[in-house]
Amino acid sequence: MGLGSWKRRGRRTLVAAALTTTIVAGTAGWASGHEQRPLTGPPPGTASWRADGSLGRGLPDPATASPAQVAAFFAGLGTVERHELAARHPSVVGNLDGAPTALRYEANGTALRAERTRALADAADSSRTPQERATARALAERCAELLAPGRRILAFDPRGRGQVAQVYGDLVRARHVSVIVPGSDIDLGSFDRARDVYGTPAGMARSLQAAAGDGTAVVAWVGYTTPLGLGPDAATGRLAEAGAPRLARFVQGLTAAGLPQPAVFCHSYGSVVCGLAAARLPASDLVVFGSPGLRADSVADLHTRARVWAARDDTDWIGKVPNVELFGLGHGADPTDSSFGARPVPTERAEGHTGYFAPGTDSLRAFVDITTGASS
């Protein structure tokens, strides 16, 4: 091996070591990031749905039918048939990308009520451990919160840490649609937490919809298993690879249901998911902020027709993470670097890793313009 090869190998090793050290130092060690098992496959209740012969023909398979095929199937049903299917199979219809929006709201309401009933029964079951009963009580309370009047739940899956999608604004009549894809530490219990509001998809969605006005609907989408902490899961693409097909299918379902192509906003690790899904996303714009990388070297590598935007403010700690992808660690090039080719988003008034959607920031104003098509 020549001297040049030794030097190049040494530089790669140093970069990988720097990446690992940065992540470990920022999280008090790998132990703070517990390895997660991604939720994959079709929604709960799929076996019963597949066995349903009430219409005299097979129902579209949630695992294999495209959102366009799902949309065509429901378009061919009468009103009574639609509602009967939603009542019999709420967990499937509520999560079936391509199904009518209002029908998904209805089905998820049914699924939430049923899950709350099950959770309350578990909480009262003396044969369960105190921890199991406490977990059941928390789930019952969460379901009750999501059933509050005015909440529009477009997806709900209680398995694992739980997944949910909530709509802010009138999605059925919206002229402009956006989807928020979150990063680490977000699940059914935390997607709308009270602390660090603009670090949650619900807080981001609520802020964007309020700023953009009644013609815009924003979906806070928690449809993949996010990393916990900033340990190994956050440093690798494993969870993003599992989440990318789910995001692509969800967005395809919106457009198949007749909605306009959305702007997709991707925060932190969520931008890794978006980068891997980009080629399959029918989106008008792809906006990444606080991003560790998209597992791509440039906009061209994303193979998307969407306009690509990138934002990172100077106080965001993500800027200290080395932009490499080596030995399975890291997520590649910095999307805010001019060589990447993304359009810049102003961030002078944003603060920290979760301040991009805060009212009064230039980044939020830019996001509104992107959402409404006012940005060129």
Coordinates of C-alpha atoms in Angstrom, one line a residue, residues 12-178:
R12 CA -11.5 8.2 6.7
T13 CA -10.8 6.6 10.0
L14 CA -10.4 9.9 11.7
V15 CA -13.7 11.2 10.2
A16 CA -15.5 8.1 11.4
A17 CA -14.0 8.4 14.8
A18 CA -15.0 12.0 15.0
L19 CA -18.6 11.2 14.0
T20 CA -18.8 8.5 16.7
T21 CA -17.3 10.7 19.3
T22 CA -19.7 13.6 18.5
I23 CA -22.7 11.4 18.8
V24 CA -21.6 9.6 22.0
A25 CA -20.6 12.9 23.6
G26 CA -23.9 14.5 22.7
T27 CA -25.9 11.7 24.3
A28 CA -23.9 10.5 27.3
G29 CA -23.0 7.4 25.4
W30 CA -24.8 4.8 23.2
A31 CA -27.0 3.6 26.0
S32 CA -29.1 6.8 25.8
G33 CA -30.3 5.7 22.3
H34 CA -32.2 2.4 22.6
E35 CA -32.3 0.3 19.5
Q36 CA -35.8 0.3 18.0
R37 CA -37.6 -2.4 16.0
P38 CA -39.3 -0.6 13.1
L39 CA -43.0 -1.1 12.5
T40 CA -43.5 -2.4 9.0
G41 CA -46.2 -4.2 7.0
P42 CA -50.0 -3.5 6.6
P43 CA -52.2 -2.1 9.4
P44 CA -53.7 -4.2 12.2
G45 CA -56.9 -6.0 11.2
T46 CA -55.6 -6.9 7.7
A47 CA -56.3 -10.6 8.1
S48 CA -60.0 -9.9 8.8
W49 CA -60.2 -7.5 5.9
R50 CA -58.7 -10.0 3.5
A51 CA -61.2 -12.6 4.5
D52 CA -64.2 -10.3 4.1
G53 CA -66.4 -11.5 1.2
S54 CA -69.4 -9.3 1.9
L55 CA -69.1 -7.4 -1.4
G56 CA -68.9 -10.7 -3.4
R57 CA -65.3 -9.8 -4.5
G58 CA -62.0 -9.4 -2.9
L59 CA -61.0 -6.1 -1.2
P60 CA -57.8 -4.4 -2.2
D61 CA -54.9 -5.9 -0.3
P62 CA -53.4 -3.3 2.1
A63 CA -49.9 -4.8 1.5
T64 CA -49.9 -4.9 -2.3
A65 CA -52.6 -2.6 -3.7
S66 CA -51.3 0.8 -4.7
P67 CA -53.0 4.0 -3.3
A68 CA -54.4 4.7 -6.8
Q69 CA -56.0 1.2 -6.8
V70 CA -57.4 1.8 -3.4
A71 CA -58.9 5.1 -4.5
A72 CA -60.4 3.5 -7.6
F73 CA -62.0 0.8 -5.4
F74 CA -63.7 3.2 -3.0
A75 CA -64.8 5.4 -6.0
G76 CA -66.8 2.4 -7.2
L77 CA -68.6 1.8 -3.9
G78 CA -71.9 3.3 -2.7
T79 CA -72.1 5.5 0.4
V80 CA -73.6 2.7 2.5
E81 CA -70.9 0.2 1.4
R82 CA -68.1 2.6 2.3
H83 CA -69.4 3.2 5.8
E84 CA -70.1 -0.5 6.4
L85 CA -66.5 -1.3 5.5
A86 CA -65.2 1.5 7.8
A87 CA -67.4 0.1 10.7
R88 CA -66.3 -3.5 10.2
H89 CA -62.6 -2.7 9.6
P90 CA -61.8 0.6 11.2
S91 CA -58.1 -0.1 11.7
V92 CA -57.6 -0.9 8.0
V93 CA -59.7 1.8 6.5
G94 CA -58.3 4.4 8.9
N95 CA -54.8 3.6 7.7
L96 CA -55.5 2.8 4.1
D97 CA -53.6 5.2 1.8
G98 CA -55.9 6.2 -1.0
A99 CA -59.1 5.9 0.9
P100 CA -61.4 9.0 1.1
T101 CA -60.2 11.5 3.7
A102 CA -63.5 11.8 5.6
L103 CA -63.9 8.1 5.7
R104 CA -60.5 7.7 7.3
Y105 CA -61.4 10.3 9.9
E106 CA -64.6 8.2 10.7
A107 CA -62.8 4.9 10.8
N108 CA -60.0 6.2 13.1
G109 CA -62.6 7.6 15.5
T110 CA -64.1 4.1 15.7
A111 CA -60.6 2.5 16.1
L112 CA -59.7 5.0 18.9
R113 CA -62.9 4.3 20.8
A114 CA -62.3 0.6 20.6
E115 CA -58.6 1.0 21.7
R116 CA -59.6 3.1 24.6
T117 CA -62.1 0.5 25.7
R118 CA -59.5 -2.2 25.5
A119 CA -57.0 -0.1 27.4
L120 CA -59.4 0.7 30.2
A121 CA -60.1 -3.0 30.6
D122 CA -56.4 -3.7 30.8
A123 CA -55.9 -0.9 33.3
A124 CA -58.6 -2.5 35.6
D125 CA -57.3 -6.0 35.2
S126 CA -55.8 -7.0 38.6
S127 CA -53.9 -9.9 37.0
R128 CA -51.6 -7.5 35.1
T129 CA -48.5 -5.9 36.6
P130 CA -48.6 -2.4 38.0
Q131 CA -46.4 -1.2 35.0
E132 CA -48.8 -2.8 32.5
R133 CA -51.8 -1.2 34.1
A134 CA -50.1 2.2 34.2
T135 CA -49.2 1.8 30.5
A136 CA -52.8 0.9 29.7
R137 CA -54.1 3.9 31.6
A138 CA -51.8 6.2 29.7
L139 CA -52.9 4.7 26.4
A140 CA -56.6 5.2 27.4
E141 CA -55.9 8.8 28.2
R142 CA -54.1 9.3 24.9
C143 CA -57.0 7.9 23.0
A144 CA -59.4 10.1 24.8
E145 CA -57.3 13.2 23.9
L146 CA -57.3 12.2 20.2
L147 CA -61.1 11.8 20.3
A148 CA -61.6 15.4 21.4
P149 CA -64.0 17.3 19.2
G150 CA -62.3 19.0 16.2
R151 CA -59.3 16.7 16.0
R152 CA -59.0 15.1 12.5
I153 CA -57.0 11.8 12.8
L154 CA -55.9 10.6 9.4
A155 CA -54.0 7.6 10.7
F156 CA -53.8 5.7 14.0
D157 CA -51.9 2.6 14.9
P158 CA -51.3 1.7 18.6
R159 CA -48.7 -1.0 17.9
G160 CA -45.2 -0.5 19.3
R161 CA -44.7 3.1 20.4
G162 CA -47.7 4.1 18.4
Q163 CA -48.1 6.0 15.2
V164 CA -50.6 8.8 14.3
A165 CA -51.3 11.4 11.6
Q166 CA -53.3 14.5 12.5
V167 CA -54.6 17.1 10.1
Y168 CA -54.6 20.8 10.9
G169 CA -57.0 22.8 8.6
D170 CA -59.6 21.5 6.1
L171 CA -57.8 18.8 4.1
V172 CA -60.8 18.1 1.9
R173 CA -61.1 21.7 0.6
A174 CA -57.5 22.8 0.9
R175 CA -55.8 24.5 -2.1
H176 CA -52.4 23.8 -0.6
V177 CA -51.3 20.8 1.5
S178 CA -48.1 20.2 3.5

